[in-house]
Coordinates of C-alpha atoms and ligand atoms in Angstrom, one line a residue:
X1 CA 9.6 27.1 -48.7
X2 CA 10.8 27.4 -52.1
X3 CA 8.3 26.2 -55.1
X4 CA 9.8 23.1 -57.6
X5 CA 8.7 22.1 -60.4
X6 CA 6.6 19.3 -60.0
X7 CA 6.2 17.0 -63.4
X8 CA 2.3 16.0 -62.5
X9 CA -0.8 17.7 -62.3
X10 CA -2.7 17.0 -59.1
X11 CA -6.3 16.0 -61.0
X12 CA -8.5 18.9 -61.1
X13 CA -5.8 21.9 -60.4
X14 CA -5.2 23.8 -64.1
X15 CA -4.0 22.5 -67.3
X16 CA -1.1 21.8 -68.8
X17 CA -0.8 20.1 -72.0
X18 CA 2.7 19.4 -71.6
X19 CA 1.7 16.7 -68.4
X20 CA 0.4 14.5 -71.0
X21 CA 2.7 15.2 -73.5
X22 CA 3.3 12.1 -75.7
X23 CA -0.5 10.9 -75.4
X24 CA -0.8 12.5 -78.5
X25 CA 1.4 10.5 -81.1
X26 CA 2.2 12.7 -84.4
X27 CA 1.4 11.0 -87.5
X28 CA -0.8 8.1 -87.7
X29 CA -0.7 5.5 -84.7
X30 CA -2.0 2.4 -85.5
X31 CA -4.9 1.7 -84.0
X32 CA -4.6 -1.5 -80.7
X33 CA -7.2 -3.7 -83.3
X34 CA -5.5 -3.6 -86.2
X35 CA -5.5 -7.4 -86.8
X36 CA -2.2 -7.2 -88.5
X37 CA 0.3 -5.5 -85.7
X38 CA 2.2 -8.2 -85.5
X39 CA 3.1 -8.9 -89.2
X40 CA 4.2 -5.0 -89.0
X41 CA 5.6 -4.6 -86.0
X42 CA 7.9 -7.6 -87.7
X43 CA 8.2 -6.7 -90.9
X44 CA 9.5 -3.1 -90.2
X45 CA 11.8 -4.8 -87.9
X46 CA 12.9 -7.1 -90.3
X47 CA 13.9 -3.9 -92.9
X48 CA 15.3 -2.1 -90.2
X49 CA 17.8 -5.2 -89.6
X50 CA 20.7 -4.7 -87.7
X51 CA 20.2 -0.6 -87.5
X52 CA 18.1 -1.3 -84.8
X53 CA 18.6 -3.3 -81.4
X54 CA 14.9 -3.4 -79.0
X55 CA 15.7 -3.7 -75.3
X56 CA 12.4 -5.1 -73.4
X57 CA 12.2 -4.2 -69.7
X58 CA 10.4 -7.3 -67.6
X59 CA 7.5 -5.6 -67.0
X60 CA 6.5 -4.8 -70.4
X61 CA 3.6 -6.4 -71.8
X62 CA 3.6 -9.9 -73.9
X63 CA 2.4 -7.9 -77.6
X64 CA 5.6 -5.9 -77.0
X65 CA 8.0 -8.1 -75.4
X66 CA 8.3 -10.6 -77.9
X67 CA 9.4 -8.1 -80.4
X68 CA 12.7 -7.7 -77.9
X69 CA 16.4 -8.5 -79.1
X70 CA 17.2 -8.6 -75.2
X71 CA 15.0 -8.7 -72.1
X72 CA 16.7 -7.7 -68.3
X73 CA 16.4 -5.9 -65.2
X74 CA 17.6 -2.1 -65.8
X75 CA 21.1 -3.1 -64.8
X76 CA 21.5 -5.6 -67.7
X77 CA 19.7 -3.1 -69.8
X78 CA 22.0 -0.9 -69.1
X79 CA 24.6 -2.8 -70.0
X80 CA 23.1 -3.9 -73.2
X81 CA 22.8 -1.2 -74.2
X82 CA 26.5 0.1 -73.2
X83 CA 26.9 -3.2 -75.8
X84 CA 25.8 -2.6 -78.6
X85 CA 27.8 0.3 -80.5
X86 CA 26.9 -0.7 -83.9
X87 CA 22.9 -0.2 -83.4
X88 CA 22.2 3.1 -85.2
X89 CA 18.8 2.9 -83.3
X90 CA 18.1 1.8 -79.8
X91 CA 14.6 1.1 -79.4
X92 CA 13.6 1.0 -75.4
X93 CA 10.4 -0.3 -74.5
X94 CA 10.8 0.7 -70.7
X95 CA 10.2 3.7 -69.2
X96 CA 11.8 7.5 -69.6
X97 CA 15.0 7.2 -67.0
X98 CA 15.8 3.7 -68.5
X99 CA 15.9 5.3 -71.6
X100 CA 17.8 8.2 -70.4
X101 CA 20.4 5.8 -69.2
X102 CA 20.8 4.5 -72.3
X103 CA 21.0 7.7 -74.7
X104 CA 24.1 8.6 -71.6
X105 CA 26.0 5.1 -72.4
X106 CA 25.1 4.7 -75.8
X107 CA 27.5 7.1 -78.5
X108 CA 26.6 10.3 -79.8
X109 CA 25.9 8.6 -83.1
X110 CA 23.7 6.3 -82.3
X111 CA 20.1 7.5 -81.5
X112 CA 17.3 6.1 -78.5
X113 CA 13.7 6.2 -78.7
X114 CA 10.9 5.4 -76.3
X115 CA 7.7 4.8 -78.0
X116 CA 5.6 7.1 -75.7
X117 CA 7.0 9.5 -73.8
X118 CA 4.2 9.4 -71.5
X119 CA 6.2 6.6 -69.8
X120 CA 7.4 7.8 -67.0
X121 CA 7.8 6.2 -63.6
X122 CA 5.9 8.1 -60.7
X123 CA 9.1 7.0 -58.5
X124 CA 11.3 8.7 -60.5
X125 CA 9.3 12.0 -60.2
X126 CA 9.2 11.9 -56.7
X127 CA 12.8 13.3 -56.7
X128 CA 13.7 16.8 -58.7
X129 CA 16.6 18.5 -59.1
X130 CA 16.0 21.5 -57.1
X131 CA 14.7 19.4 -54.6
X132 CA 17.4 17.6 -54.4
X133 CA 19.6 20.3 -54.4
X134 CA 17.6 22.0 -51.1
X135 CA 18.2 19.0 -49.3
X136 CA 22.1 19.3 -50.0
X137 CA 22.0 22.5 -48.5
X138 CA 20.2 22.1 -45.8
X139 CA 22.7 18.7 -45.1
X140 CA 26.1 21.3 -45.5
X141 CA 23.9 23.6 -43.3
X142 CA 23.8 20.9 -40.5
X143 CA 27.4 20.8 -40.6
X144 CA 27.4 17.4 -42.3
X145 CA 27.7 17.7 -46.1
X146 CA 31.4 16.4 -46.1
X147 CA 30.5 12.9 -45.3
X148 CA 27.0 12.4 -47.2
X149 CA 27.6 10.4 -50.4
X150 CA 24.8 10.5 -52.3
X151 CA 23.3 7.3 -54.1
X152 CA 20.6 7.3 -56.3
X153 CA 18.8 4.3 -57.0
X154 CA 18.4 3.7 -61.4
X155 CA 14.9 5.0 -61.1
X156 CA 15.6 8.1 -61.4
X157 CA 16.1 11.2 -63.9
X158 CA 19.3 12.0 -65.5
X159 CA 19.9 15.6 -64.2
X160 CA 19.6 13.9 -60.2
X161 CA 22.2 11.0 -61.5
X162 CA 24.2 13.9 -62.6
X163 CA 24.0 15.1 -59.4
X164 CA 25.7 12.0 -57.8
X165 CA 27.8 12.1 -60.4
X166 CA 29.3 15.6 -59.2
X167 CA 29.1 15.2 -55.9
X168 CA 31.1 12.4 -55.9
X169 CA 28.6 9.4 -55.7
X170 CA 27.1 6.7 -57.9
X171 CA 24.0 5.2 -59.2
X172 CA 22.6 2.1 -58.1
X173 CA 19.9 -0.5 -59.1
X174 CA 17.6 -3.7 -57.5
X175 CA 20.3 -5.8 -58.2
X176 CA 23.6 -4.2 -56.9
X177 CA 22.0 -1.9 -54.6
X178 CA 24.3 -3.5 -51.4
X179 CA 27.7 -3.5 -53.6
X180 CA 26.8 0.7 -54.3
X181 CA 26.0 1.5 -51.0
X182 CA 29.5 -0.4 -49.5
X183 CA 30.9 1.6 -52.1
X184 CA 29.5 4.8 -50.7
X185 CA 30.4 4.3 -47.3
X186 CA 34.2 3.3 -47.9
X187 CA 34.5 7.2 -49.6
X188 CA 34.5 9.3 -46.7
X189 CA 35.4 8.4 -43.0
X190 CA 31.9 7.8 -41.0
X191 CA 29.8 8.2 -44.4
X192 CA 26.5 9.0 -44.3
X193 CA 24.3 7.6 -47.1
X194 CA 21.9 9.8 -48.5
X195 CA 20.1 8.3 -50.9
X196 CA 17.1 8.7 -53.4
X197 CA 14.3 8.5 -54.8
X198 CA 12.8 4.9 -53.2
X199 CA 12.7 5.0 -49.3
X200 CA 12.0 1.4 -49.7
X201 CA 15.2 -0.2 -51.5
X202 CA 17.4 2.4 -49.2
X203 CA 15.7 0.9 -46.1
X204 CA 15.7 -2.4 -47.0
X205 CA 19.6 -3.0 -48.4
X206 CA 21.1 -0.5 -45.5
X207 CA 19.2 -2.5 -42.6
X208 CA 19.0 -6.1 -44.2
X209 CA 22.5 -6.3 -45.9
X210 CA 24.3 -3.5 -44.1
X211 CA 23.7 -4.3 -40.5
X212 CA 22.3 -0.7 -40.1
X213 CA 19.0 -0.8 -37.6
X214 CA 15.6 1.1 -38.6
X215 CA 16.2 3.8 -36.2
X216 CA 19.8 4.5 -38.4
X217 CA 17.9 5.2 -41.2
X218 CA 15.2 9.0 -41.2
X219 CA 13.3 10.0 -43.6
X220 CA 13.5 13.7 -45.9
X221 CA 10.5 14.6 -46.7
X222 CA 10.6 16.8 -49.3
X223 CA 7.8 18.7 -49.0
X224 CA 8.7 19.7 -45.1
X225 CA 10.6 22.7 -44.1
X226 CA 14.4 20.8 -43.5
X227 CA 13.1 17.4 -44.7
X228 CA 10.8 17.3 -41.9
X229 CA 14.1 16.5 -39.8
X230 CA 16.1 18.1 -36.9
X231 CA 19.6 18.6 -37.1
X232 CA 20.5 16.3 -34.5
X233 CA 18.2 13.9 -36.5
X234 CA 20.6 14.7 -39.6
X235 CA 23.8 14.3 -37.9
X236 CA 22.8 11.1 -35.9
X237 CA 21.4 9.4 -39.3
X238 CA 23.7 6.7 -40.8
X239 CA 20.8 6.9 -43.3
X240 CA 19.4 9.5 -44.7
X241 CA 16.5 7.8 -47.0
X242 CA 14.2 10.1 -49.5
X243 CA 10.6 9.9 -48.9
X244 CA 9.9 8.3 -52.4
X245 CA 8.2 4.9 -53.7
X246 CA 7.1 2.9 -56.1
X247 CA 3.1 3.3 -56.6
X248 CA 3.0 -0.5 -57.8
X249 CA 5.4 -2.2 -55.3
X250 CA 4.3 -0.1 -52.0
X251 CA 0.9 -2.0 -52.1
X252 CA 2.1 -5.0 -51.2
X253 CA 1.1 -5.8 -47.9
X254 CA 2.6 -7.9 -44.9
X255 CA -1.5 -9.0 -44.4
X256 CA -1.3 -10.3 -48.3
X257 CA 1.6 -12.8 -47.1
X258 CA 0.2 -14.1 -43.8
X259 CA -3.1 -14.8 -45.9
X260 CA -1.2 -17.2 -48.5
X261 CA 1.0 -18.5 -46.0
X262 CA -2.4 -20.0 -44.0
X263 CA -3.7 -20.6 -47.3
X264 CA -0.6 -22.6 -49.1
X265 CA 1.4 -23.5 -46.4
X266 CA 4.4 -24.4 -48.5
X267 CA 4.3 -21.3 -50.3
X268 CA 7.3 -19.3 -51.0
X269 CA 7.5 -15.9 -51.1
X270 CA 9.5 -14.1 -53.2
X271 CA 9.5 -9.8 -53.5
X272 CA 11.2 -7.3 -55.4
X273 CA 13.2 -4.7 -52.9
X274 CA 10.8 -1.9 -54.0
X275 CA 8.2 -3.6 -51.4
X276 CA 7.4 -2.1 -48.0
X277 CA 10.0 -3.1 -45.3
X278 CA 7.5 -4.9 -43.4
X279 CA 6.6 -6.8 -46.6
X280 CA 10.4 -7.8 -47.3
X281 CA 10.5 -8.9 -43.8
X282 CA 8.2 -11.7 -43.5
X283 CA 9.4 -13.2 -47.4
X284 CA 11.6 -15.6 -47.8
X285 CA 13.6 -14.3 -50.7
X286 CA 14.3 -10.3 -51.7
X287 CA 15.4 -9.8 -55.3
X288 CA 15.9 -7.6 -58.6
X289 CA 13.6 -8.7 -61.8
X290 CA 16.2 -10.8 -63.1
X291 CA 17.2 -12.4 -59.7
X292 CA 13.2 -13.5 -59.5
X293 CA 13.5 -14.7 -63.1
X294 CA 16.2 -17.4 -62.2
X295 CA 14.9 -18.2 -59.1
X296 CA 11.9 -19.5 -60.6
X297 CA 13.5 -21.2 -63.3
X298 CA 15.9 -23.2 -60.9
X299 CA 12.6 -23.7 -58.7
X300 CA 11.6 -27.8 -58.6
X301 CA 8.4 -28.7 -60.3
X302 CA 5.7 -28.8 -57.9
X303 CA 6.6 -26.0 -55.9
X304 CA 4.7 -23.3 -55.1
X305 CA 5.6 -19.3 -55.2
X306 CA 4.0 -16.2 -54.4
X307 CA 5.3 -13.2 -56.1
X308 CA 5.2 -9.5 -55.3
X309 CA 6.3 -7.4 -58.2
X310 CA 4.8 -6.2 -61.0
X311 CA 1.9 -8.3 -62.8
X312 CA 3.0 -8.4 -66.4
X313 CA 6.0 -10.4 -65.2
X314 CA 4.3 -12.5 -62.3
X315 CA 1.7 -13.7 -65.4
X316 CA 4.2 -14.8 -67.6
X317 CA 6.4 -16.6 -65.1
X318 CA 2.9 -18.0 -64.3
X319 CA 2.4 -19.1 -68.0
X320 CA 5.8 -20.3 -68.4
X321 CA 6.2 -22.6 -65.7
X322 CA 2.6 -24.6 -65.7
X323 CA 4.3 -27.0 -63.5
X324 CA 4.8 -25.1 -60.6
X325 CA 2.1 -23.0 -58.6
X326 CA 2.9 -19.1 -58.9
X327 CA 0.4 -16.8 -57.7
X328 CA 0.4 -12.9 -57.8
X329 CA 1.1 -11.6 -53.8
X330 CA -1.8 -9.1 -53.8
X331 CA -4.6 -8.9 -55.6
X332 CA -5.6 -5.8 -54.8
X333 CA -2.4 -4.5 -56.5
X334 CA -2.2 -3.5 -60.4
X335 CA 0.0 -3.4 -63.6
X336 CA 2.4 -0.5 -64.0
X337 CA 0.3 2.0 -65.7
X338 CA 3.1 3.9 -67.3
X339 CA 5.5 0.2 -68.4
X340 CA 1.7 -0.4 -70.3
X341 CA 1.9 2.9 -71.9
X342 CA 4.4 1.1 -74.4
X343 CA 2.0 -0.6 -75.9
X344 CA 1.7 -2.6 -79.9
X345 CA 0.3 0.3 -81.6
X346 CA 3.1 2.7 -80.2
X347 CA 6.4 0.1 -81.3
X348 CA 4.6 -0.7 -84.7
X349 CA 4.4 3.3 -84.9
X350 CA 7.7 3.7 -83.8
X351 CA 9.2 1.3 -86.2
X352 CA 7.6 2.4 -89.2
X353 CA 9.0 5.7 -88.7
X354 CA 12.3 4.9 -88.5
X355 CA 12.0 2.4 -91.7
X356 CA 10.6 5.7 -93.2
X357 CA 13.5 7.5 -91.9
X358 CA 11.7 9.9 -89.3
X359 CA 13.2 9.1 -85.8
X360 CA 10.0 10.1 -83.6
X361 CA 10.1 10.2 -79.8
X362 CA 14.0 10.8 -79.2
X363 CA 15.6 10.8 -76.0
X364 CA 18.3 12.7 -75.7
X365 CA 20.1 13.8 -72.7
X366 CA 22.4 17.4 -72.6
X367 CA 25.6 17.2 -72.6
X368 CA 26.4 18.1 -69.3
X369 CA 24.1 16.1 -68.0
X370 CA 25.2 13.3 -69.9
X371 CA 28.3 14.1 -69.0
X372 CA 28.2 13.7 -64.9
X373 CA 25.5 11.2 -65.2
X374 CA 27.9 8.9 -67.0
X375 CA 30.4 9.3 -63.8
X376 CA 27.9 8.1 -61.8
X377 CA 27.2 5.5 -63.7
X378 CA 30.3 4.2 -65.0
X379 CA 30.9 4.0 -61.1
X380 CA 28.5 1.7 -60.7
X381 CA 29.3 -0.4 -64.1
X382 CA 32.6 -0.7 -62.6
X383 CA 31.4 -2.2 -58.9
X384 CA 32.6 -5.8 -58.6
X385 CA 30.7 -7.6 -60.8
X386 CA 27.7 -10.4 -59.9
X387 CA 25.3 -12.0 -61.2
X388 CA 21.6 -12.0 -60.3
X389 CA 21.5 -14.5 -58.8
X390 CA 24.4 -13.7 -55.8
Ligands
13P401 P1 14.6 -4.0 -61.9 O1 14.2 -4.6 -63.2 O2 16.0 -3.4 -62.0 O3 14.5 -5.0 -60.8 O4 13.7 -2.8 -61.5 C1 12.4 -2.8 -61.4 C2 11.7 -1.5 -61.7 O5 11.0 -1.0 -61.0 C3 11.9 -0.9 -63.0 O6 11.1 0.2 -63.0
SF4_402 FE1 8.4 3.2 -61.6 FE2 7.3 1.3 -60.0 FE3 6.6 1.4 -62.5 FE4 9.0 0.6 -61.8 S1 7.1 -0.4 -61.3 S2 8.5 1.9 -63.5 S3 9.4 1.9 -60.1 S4 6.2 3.0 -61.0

């Protein structure tokens, strides 16, 4: 099999000082104890006025959230940032396809930084290009490349939206992951989905608001000779769902909800799509960041929630709604490593730098990248519109 190139060191194997690239902040990064972050973070804000517009992803932590001009799930990021011509920096505390996304829908003028580049998103780099790319092959090869569409879920880097973008699909996120995929399958008679990087979302929007069973959906394994797949598996697939997940959301387990279910019996339990399938099957309610959000803030007083996403957002629901019981789905399960690398030191750092008129950690996406990417998604922009809470 081929060799791709895989953006993470398995511990022990080599070095490469470019797999921790961004640890290392040029210049001089505050250090987390500085007792006066806040007062800078604000007051190089403040001078930066309306040159700058910070978009705050829910899972980022409390120091750097409340610096944000707008918080959302990445579909309303997206859009924000779509919004907001006029800001001559976009600063994204998020991670690095978020970021992507908004260099591709921001203009060329305007310039987007992510405070440390080491925040990536394992999910995301479960998928590469010329992985991708095999797995097209090997799909024409099975004599059924003219009716895959290929959807790729937001999490995600910007050469594979590209990809959809040329091949004549669209991007998707948690929130109109349903809308994208009945796009998809109304482009070619009997459309096959093939879509990437998280098995989970696939699995759980084809089978719970497509009508497609389990057995429609395979798996491609990337790292098996033909995605680990025969061709009568290929051409029988309604399905075809990339073996990728999220490292936080795929430790949810179905155990974690019988155990509060005995323990509060009027518990609900609300999940982000990103869980297992046999997780999203025994909640009670299945939605994007911003979906959870509202539901919690429509919830009565009193009530009581369980909620499986990540834990930077389940504490501050938790904090602000002290009259209603929220507890965290699994214990066991822990913050999003890489949304914590954006941390205070890095957005005062950031900040100051642009105040000083150095633009550090710049994301900026080719332009034929950009270019296809947008396609794919403007497509999705242009679904029929909802809110989170449809
Ligand atoms: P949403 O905010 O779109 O629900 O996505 C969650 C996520 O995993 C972001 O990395
Ligand atoms: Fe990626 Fe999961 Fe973290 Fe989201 S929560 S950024 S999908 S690793």
């Amino acid at each position: 099999m081929a060799t791709v190139d895989l953006p993470l060191l398995p511990l022990g194997r080599g070095t490469d000082l470019n797999s921790e690239r961004g640890v290392e902040c040029p210049g001089d990064l505050p250090p987390a104890s500085d007792p006066a972050l806040v007062a800078r973070a604000r007051a190089a804000k403040d001078a930066l006025g309306e040159k700058v517009f910070v978009l705050g992803h829910h899972y980022q932590r409390d120091e750097v959230i409340q610096f944000a001009d707008v918080t959302g799930d990445s579909f309303k990021l997206a859009r924000e940032a779509a919004a907001r011509p006029d800001a001559e920096y976009i600063v994204f505390c998020g991670v690095h396809f978020m970021a992507e996304s908004a260099d591709i829908l921001t203009g060329p003028d305007q310039q987007v930084v992510l405070p440390d580049l080491a925040a990536g998103c394992s999910m995301a780099d479960m998928a590469r290009l010329t992985q991708v790319e095999m797995a097209w092959d090997a799909l024409v090869k099975a004599g059924i490349g003219d009716s895959v569409v290929p959807v790729t879920y937001m999490n995600s880097s910007a050469d594979i939206k590209a990809f959809c973008g040329r091949n004549g699909g669209l991007v998707c996120t948690s929130s109109n992951a349903d809308v994208a995929l009945q796009w998809a399958v109304e482009q070619k008679p009997d459309a096959k989905i093939l879509f990437f990087p998280d098995q989970h979302l696939g699995r759980n929007t084809g089978v719970l608001k497509m009508g497609y069973s389990v057995d429609d959906c395979v798996v491609w394994d990337p790292h098996r000779p033909n995605g680990g797949l025969t061709t009568e598996q290929l051409r029988d697939a309604r399905m075809i769902l990339w073996r990728g997940h999220c490292s936080v959301h795929g430790r949810f387990s179905p155990e974690a909800v019988d155990d509060l279910r005995a323990e509060i019996p009027d518990i609900t339990i609300l999940v982000h799509p990103e869980c297992r399938h046999e997780v999203v099957l025994k909640a009670d309610l299945v939605g994007s960041t911003e979906f959870i959000i509202q539901t919690i803030e429509a919830a009565p007083a009193g009530s009581s929630w369980a909620i499986g996403t990540e834990l930077n957002l389940v504490k501050r629901l938790a904090d602000a709604h002290p009259d209603k019981r929220i507890v965290f789905l699994d214990k066991a399960v822990c913050f999003c490593s890489t949304m914590n690398r954006i941390d205070l030191p890095h957005l005062v750092w950031t900040l100051e730098s642009l105040v000083a008129g150095t633009v550090v950690n710049r994301i900026e996406v080719d332009a034929e990248t950009e270019k296809w990417a947008l396609v794919a998604l403007e497509r999705m922009l242009a679904l029929p519109g909802r809110t989170a809470k449809d």
